[in-house]
Each structure stands twice: as C-alpha cells, then as structure tokens.
C-alpha cells in the first residue's frame, strides 16, 4: 500500500531548523550554498519549479522588509524574506519567475513536497512577525532575535515566540457511516470533516466532543488520534482524529454549517472518485480531511 501521507500538503520537510534555543552562529546571506524563499504578499516567488532562490536573484526583487534564518537544507543555510505584494504583479511578464499562492502550489504538485513544508514554515514565521511588531506586555516596539524565532522587548525584557494555533479536525463515525458537513464558504457540493480551534485548558478529546456537539448536536464517545498537518493559513496545526458518535440525530448550527449528513462508504468512495450522483465531492488530497475520509473508505478509521 502506498504511503497515505504522500500527497498531504506541508507535512514533508528536510529543513534542519534553527530555533530560539540554538546557540549556533547565524550565517550571512552570502554564505556558500545559501538560498532564500521570497513571499510577495501571499504569493511565493518561484524560479522554474523551485522556491529556493539564490540570494543575488532575490536581491533583484526589491527591498526586503525583514530576513529570517530558517535553518539548513542539506547543510546549506536557508533564509526567508518578504517583499511588497506589488512585486508579484511586476513579475507576470518576466519569463525567469512565476508566482503562486501556497495553497495552489500544494494542489499543483509541481514543486518538491519537502519545499512545501519549508514554505509553510517561512509563511507562518513571516506572518507572525508582520502581526507582532509590538510587545503584548507593554506596547513597546520589539526587535527580531534568534534569526527570527523570537522577538524581544528592550523596555520590559519580555521574549515573544512564534505561536501555532491547534485545531481539531474529526471524522465522526457511527457503524458503517461517517458524518460530513458543508461550510457556507465551501465550493458548491463539497463536504468535509468538522473542525474547530482548541480552547485554553482543553484536551484534544474534549475539543472534538465540544465542537461536534456545538455544530451538529451529536454526543461523542471514543476519540482516537490519526495524523496531523501544519496549515500555514496563517499558522495552525490540524490534529486529525476519528470520533465515535453515540447517537445519530443531527441538529445543525446554521451559523457554522449549511448542511451535514451521514454518508455510507459507497457514498464517500463516489465523492472521492468524482462520480457521486448528486455531484458531491470531498476535499483534495493535499488536505488532512481527505486523508481521514480515505482512511474511512479503506477501513483504517
């Protein structure tokens, strides 16, 4: 059997991370073999089929707002930087470059999977720095430290670290059926797993039970972890679980869902294959929801 995680977006990375705790000297951009990834707004700049650009190539793209040291790839230093969003528009006629948003890049399958994981790190870190320029403790402007894995406040001494927001995403089963729902934001006809953010002081299992009850009124018994996925929009960790429902009467919260239904394995198989008689579809392979419903179809959930 092929690796179920093979097509899952952003989970593969060969980056040996630098971190806030590392005592290693941060290299210069002109270090031998150095490369840099460039984001112009929410778009990644690519040269051919790679986002790993030579530093002198990146210099031609315009003024960088900040440069982060991510770590090393195959022993060579890797950096990330942001340039103005208008840069992406200016590259449309340049045959040397192309740009795309990170979600579409994962769907294309044209760049190496390990680059997607590295880009997820870059996008999340750059986004965090853009949103956290001031100390949450005293309001003073903060400065970049540890290559970008920390911000420091000179006024009160507080250290700030990049955050990841945990999200539970759950395949709910009862017997030989699973429950999938439709957000009003979804493409027409697409159904997916329910999901929601963990709250402070809450276990993963309790978050699955609370979110399920809030959205569809079902009481959940056993909860089992299945897999996880970084989701850099802007910086979440999707915690994939399989949950067993103790009842089957659905009561939809209309603020959260447009619809929710129980589906048989045959239904879900047809949705994955694009041949459901109602034209219903499931999430694409890059999403962890696809991994969960695929596991259900194959009897692994």
Coordinates of C-alpha atoms in Angstrom, one line a residue:
X1 CA 0.0 0.0 0.0
X2 CA 1.3 3.5 -0.8
X3 CA 2.1 5.9 1.9
X4 CA -1.2 7.6 3.0
X5 CA 0.7 10.8 3.8
X6 CA 2.4 11.0 0.4
X7 CA 0.0 13.6 -1.0
X8 CA -0.7 15.5 2.2
X9 CA 0.4 19.1 1.9
X10 CA 3.1 20.8 4.1
X11 CA 4.0 17.7 6.1
X12 CA 7.2 16.9 4.3
X13 CA 10.3 18.9 5.1
X14 CA 14.0 18.3 5.1
X15 CA 14.7 21.6 6.9
X16 CA 17.0 21.2 9.9
X17 CA 15.5 24.1 11.9
X18 CA 17.3 26.9 13.6
X19 CA 15.4 27.8 16.8
X20 CA 15.3 30.3 19.6
X21 CA 17.2 27.9 21.8
X22 CA 20.1 27.3 19.3
X23 CA 23.4 28.7 20.2
X24 CA 24.7 28.3 16.6
X25 CA 26.0 31.4 14.8
X26 CA 23.6 32.8 12.3
X27 CA 25.3 32.7 8.8
X28 CA 25.3 35.5 6.4
X29 CA 23.2 35.6 3.2
X30 CA 26.4 35.3 1.1
X31 CA 27.4 32.0 2.9
X32 CA 28.3 29.3 0.4
X33 CA 25.3 27.4 -0.9
X34 CA 22.8 29.8 0.8
X35 CA 19.3 30.1 -0.6
X36 CA 16.3 32.2 0.2
X37 CA 12.5 31.9 -0.2
X38 CA 10.6 35.1 -1.1
X39 CA 7.0 35.9 -0.4
X40 CA 5.3 38.8 -2.1
X41 CA 2.2 39.4 -0.2
X42 CA 0.5 35.9 0.0
X43 CA 2.3 34.7 -3.2
X44 CA 5.5 32.6 -3.4
X45 CA 8.1 33.7 -5.9
X46 CA 9.5 30.7 -8.0
X47 CA 12.3 30.3 -10.4
X48 CA 11.3 27.4 -12.6
X49 CA 9.9 24.7 -10.3
X50 CA 11.7 25.7 -7.1
X51 CA 11.1 28.4 -4.5
X52 CA 14.7 28.1 -3.3
X53 CA 16.3 31.2 -4.9
X54 CA 19.9 32.3 -4.9
X55 CA 20.4 35.4 -2.7
X56 CA 21.6 37.5 -5.6
X57 CA 18.5 36.6 -7.6
X58 CA 16.3 37.6 -4.6
X59 CA 18.1 40.9 -4.4
X60 CA 16.7 41.9 -7.8
X61 CA 13.1 41.5 -6.5
X62 CA 13.1 44.7 -4.4
X63 CA 13.5 45.8 -0.8
X64 CA 13.1 43.2 1.8
X65 CA 11.1 44.0 4.9
X66 CA 13.0 41.5 7.1
X67 CA 15.1 38.4 6.6
X68 CA 14.8 35.3 8.7
X69 CA 17.2 32.4 9.1
X70 CA 15.1 29.2 8.9
X71 CA 17.8 26.6 9.3
X72 CA 19.7 24.4 7.0
X73 CA 18.8 22.2 4.0
X74 CA 21.3 19.5 3.1
X75 CA 23.8 21.5 5.1
X76 CA 23.2 24.8 3.4
X77 CA 21.7 27.9 5.1
X78 CA 18.1 28.7 4.2
X79 CA 16.5 32.2 4.7
X80 CA 13.1 33.6 4.2
X81 CA 12.1 37.2 3.3
X82 CA 9.0 39.3 2.4
X83 CA 8.8 41.9 -0.3
X84 CA 5.9 44.1 -1.2
X85 CA 2.8 42.4 -2.7
X86 CA 3.1 44.6 -5.9
X87 CA 6.3 42.7 -6.8
X88 CA 4.2 39.7 -7.8
X89 CA 2.4 41.8 -10.3
X90 CA 5.6 43.1 -11.8
X91 CA 6.9 39.5 -12.3
X92 CA 3.9 38.5 -14.5
X93 CA 5.8 39.3 -17.7
X94 CA 9.2 38.1 -16.5
X95 CA 10.0 34.6 -18.0
X96 CA 12.5 33.9 -15.3
X97 CA 9.9 33.9 -12.5
X98 CA 6.4 33.0 -11.7
X99 CA 4.3 33.4 -8.5
X100 CA 1.6 31.4 -6.9
X101 CA -0.2 31.2 -3.5
X102 CA 0.9 28.4 -1.2
X103 CA -2.4 26.6 -1.3
X104 CA -2.5 26.5 -5.1
X105 CA 1.2 25.4 -5.1
X106 CA 0.3 22.4 -3.0
X107 CA -2.5 21.5 -5.3
X108 CA -0.3 21.8 -8.4
X109 CA 2.2 19.2 -7.4
X110 CA 4.9 20.9 -9.5
X111 CA 7.4 21.7 -6.7
X112 CA 9.1 19.1 -4.4
X113 CA 6.9 18.1 -1.4
X114 CA 9.8 18.9 1.0
X115 CA 9.8 22.5 -0.3
X116 CA 6.1 22.9 0.6
X117 CA 6.9 22.0 4.2
X118 CA 9.7 24.6 4.2
X119 CA 7.5 27.2 2.7
X120 CA 4.9 26.5 5.4
X121 CA 7.5 27.4 8.0
X122 CA 8.5 30.5 6.1
X123 CA 5.0 31.7 5.6
X124 CA 3.9 31.2 9.2
X125 CA 7.0 32.9 10.6
X126 CA 6.9 35.9 8.3
X127 CA 3.2 36.3 9.0
X128 CA 3.8 36.1 12.7
X129 CA 6.5 38.9 12.6
X130 CA 4.1 41.1 10.5
X131 CA 1.4 40.8 13.2
X132 CA 3.6 41.0 16.3
X133 CA 5.8 44.1 16.0
X134 CA 4.8 45.4 19.4
X135 CA 5.2 43.9 22.9
X136 CA 1.9 42.4 24.2
X137 CA 3.1 43.2 27.7
X138 CA 4.0 46.9 27.5
X139 CA 3.3 48.0 23.9
X140 CA 6.9 48.9 23.0
X141 CA 8.2 48.0 19.5
X142 CA 10.0 44.7 19.6
X143 CA 13.1 43.6 17.7
X144 CA 13.9 40.4 15.8
X145 CA 16.1 37.9 17.6
X146 CA 17.4 34.3 17.2
X147 CA 17.3 34.6 13.5
X148 CA 13.6 35.2 13.5
X149 CA 12.4 32.6 16.0
X150 CA 12.0 35.2 18.7
X151 CA 11.1 38.9 19.2
X152 CA 12.5 40.8 22.2
X153 CA 11.3 43.9 24.0
X154 CA 14.1 46.1 25.2
X155 CA 11.7 48.1 27.5
X156 CA 10.4 45.3 29.7
X157 CA 12.6 42.3 28.8
X158 CA 9.8 40.1 27.6
X159 CA 10.6 37.5 25.0
X160 CA 7.9 36.6 22.4
X161 CA 7.9 33.4 20.5
X162 CA 6.0 32.4 17.3
X163 CA 2.7 30.7 18.0
X164 CA 0.9 27.8 16.4
X165 CA -2.9 27.6 16.8
X166 CA -4.1 23.9 17.4
X167 CA -7.2 22.9 15.5
X168 CA -9.1 19.6 15.9
X169 CA -10.5 18.1 12.7
X170 CA -12.5 15.0 13.1
X171 CA -14.1 12.2 11.1
X172 CA -17.2 11.2 13.0
X173 CA -18.3 7.6 12.5
X174 CA -21.3 5.6 13.6
X175 CA -21.4 2.0 12.4
X176 CA -20.7 1.9 8.7
X177 CA -21.4 5.6 8.2
X178 CA -19.5 8.8 8.6
X179 CA -20.7 12.4 9.1
X180 CA -19.5 15.2 6.8
X181 CA -20.6 18.8 6.7
X182 CA -20.7 21.8 4.4
X183 CA -19.5 25.2 5.4
X184 CA -21.1 28.2 3.6
X185 CA -17.6 29.0 2.4
X186 CA -17.0 25.7 0.6
X187 CA -17.2 25.2 -3.1
X188 CA -20.6 24.1 -4.2
X189 CA -21.2 20.4 -3.5
X190 CA -18.1 19.8 -1.3
X191 CA -18.5 18.1 2.1
X192 CA -15.7 17.7 4.6
X193 CA -14.9 16.8 8.2
X194 CA -15.9 19.1 11.1
X195 CA -13.2 21.2 12.7
X196 CA -12.6 23.8 15.3
X197 CA -9.9 25.5 17.5
X198 CA -8.9 24.1 20.8
X199 CA -9.7 26.4 23.7
X200 CA -7.5 27.2 26.7
X201 CA -7.3 24.3 29.3
X202 CA -9.0 21.9 26.9
X203 CA -7.8 18.4 25.8
X204 CA -7.8 17.3 22.2
X205 CA -10.5 14.8 23.1
X206 CA -12.7 17.3 24.8
X207 CA -12.3 19.8 21.9
X208 CA -13.5 17.1 19.5
X209 CA -16.6 16.4 21.7
X210 CA -17.4 20.1 22.3
X211 CA -17.1 21.2 18.6
X212 CA -19.1 18.2 17.4
X213 CA -21.9 18.9 19.8
X214 CA -21.9 22.6 19.1
X215 CA -22.0 22.1 15.3
X216 CA -24.3 19.1 14.8
X217 CA -25.7 18.2 18.3
X218 CA -24.1 14.7 18.5
X219 CA -22.6 13.2 21.6
X220 CA -19.2 11.7 21.1
X221 CA -17.7 8.7 22.9
X222 CA -14.3 7.4 21.9
X223 CA -11.8 9.7 20.2
X224 CA -8.6 8.4 18.5
X225 CA -5.7 10.5 17.1
X226 CA -5.0 9.7 13.4
X227 CA -2.5 12.2 11.9
X228 CA -1.6 15.9 12.0
X229 CA -0.8 18.6 9.4
X230 CA 0.7 22.1 9.5
X231 CA -1.7 24.5 7.9
X232 CA 0.0 27.9 7.3
X233 CA -3.2 30.0 6.9
X234 CA -1.9 31.8 8.9
X235 CA -0.3 29.3 11.3
X236 CA -2.3 26.3 12.6
X237 CA -1.7 22.6 13.3
X238 CA -4.5 20.4 12.2
X239 CA -4.9 17.5 14.6
X240 CA -6.8 14.8 12.8
X241 CA -9.0 12.5 14.9
X242 CA -11.5 9.8 14.4
X243 CA -14.5 10.1 16.8
X244 CA -17.4 7.6 17.5
X245 CA -20.8 9.1 17.8
X246 CA -23.2 7.8 20.4
X247 CA -26.3 8.9 18.6
X248 CA -27.3 9.8 15.0
X249 CA -29.8 12.7 15.1
X250 CA -28.2 15.7 13.6
X251 CA -29.0 19.2 14.8
X252 CA -27.2 21.7 12.6
X253 CA -25.9 25.1 13.9
X254 CA -26.8 27.3 10.9
X255 CA -24.2 29.8 11.9
X256 CA -21.5 27.2 11.3
X257 CA -22.8 24.8 8.7
X258 CA -25.0 24.9 5.6
X259 CA -25.6 21.2 5.8
X260 CA -24.4 18.0 7.4
X261 CA -25.2 14.4 6.6
X262 CA -24.4 10.8 7.3
X263 CA -22.7 9.1 4.3
X264 CA -22.0 5.4 3.6
X265 CA -18.7 4.1 2.4
X266 CA -20.1 3.8 -1.1
X267 CA -21.2 7.5 -1.0
X268 CA -17.7 8.6 0.2
X269 CA -16.0 6.5 -2.4
X270 CA -18.0 8.0 -5.1
X271 CA -17.3 11.5 -3.8
X272 CA -13.5 10.8 -3.8
X273 CA -13.7 9.4 -7.3
X274 CA -15.8 12.4 -8.6
X275 CA -18.8 10.2 -9.6
X276 CA -21.3 10.9 -6.9
X277 CA -24.8 11.0 -8.5
X278 CA -25.6 14.4 -6.8
X279 CA -22.2 15.8 -7.9
X280 CA -20.9 15.9 -4.3
X281 CA -17.2 16.0 -3.7
X282 CA -14.6 15.6 -0.9
X283 CA -11.6 17.7 -0.1
X284 CA -8.5 17.4 -2.3
X285 CA -5.6 15.1 -1.4
X286 CA -3.5 18.0 0.0
X287 CA -5.9 18.4 2.9
X288 CA -6.0 16.2 6.0
X289 CA -9.8 15.9 5.7
X290 CA -9.1 13.8 2.5
X291 CA -6.7 11.6 4.5
X292 CA -9.4 11.0 7.1
X293 CA -12.2 10.1 4.7
X294 CA -9.8 8.0 2.6
X295 CA -9.0 6.0 5.8
X296 CA -12.7 5.6 6.4
X297 CA -13.3 4.2 2.9
X298 CA -10.3 1.8 3.2
X299 CA -11.4 0.6 6.7
X300 CA -8.5 2.2 8.5
X301 CA -10.6 4.6 10.5

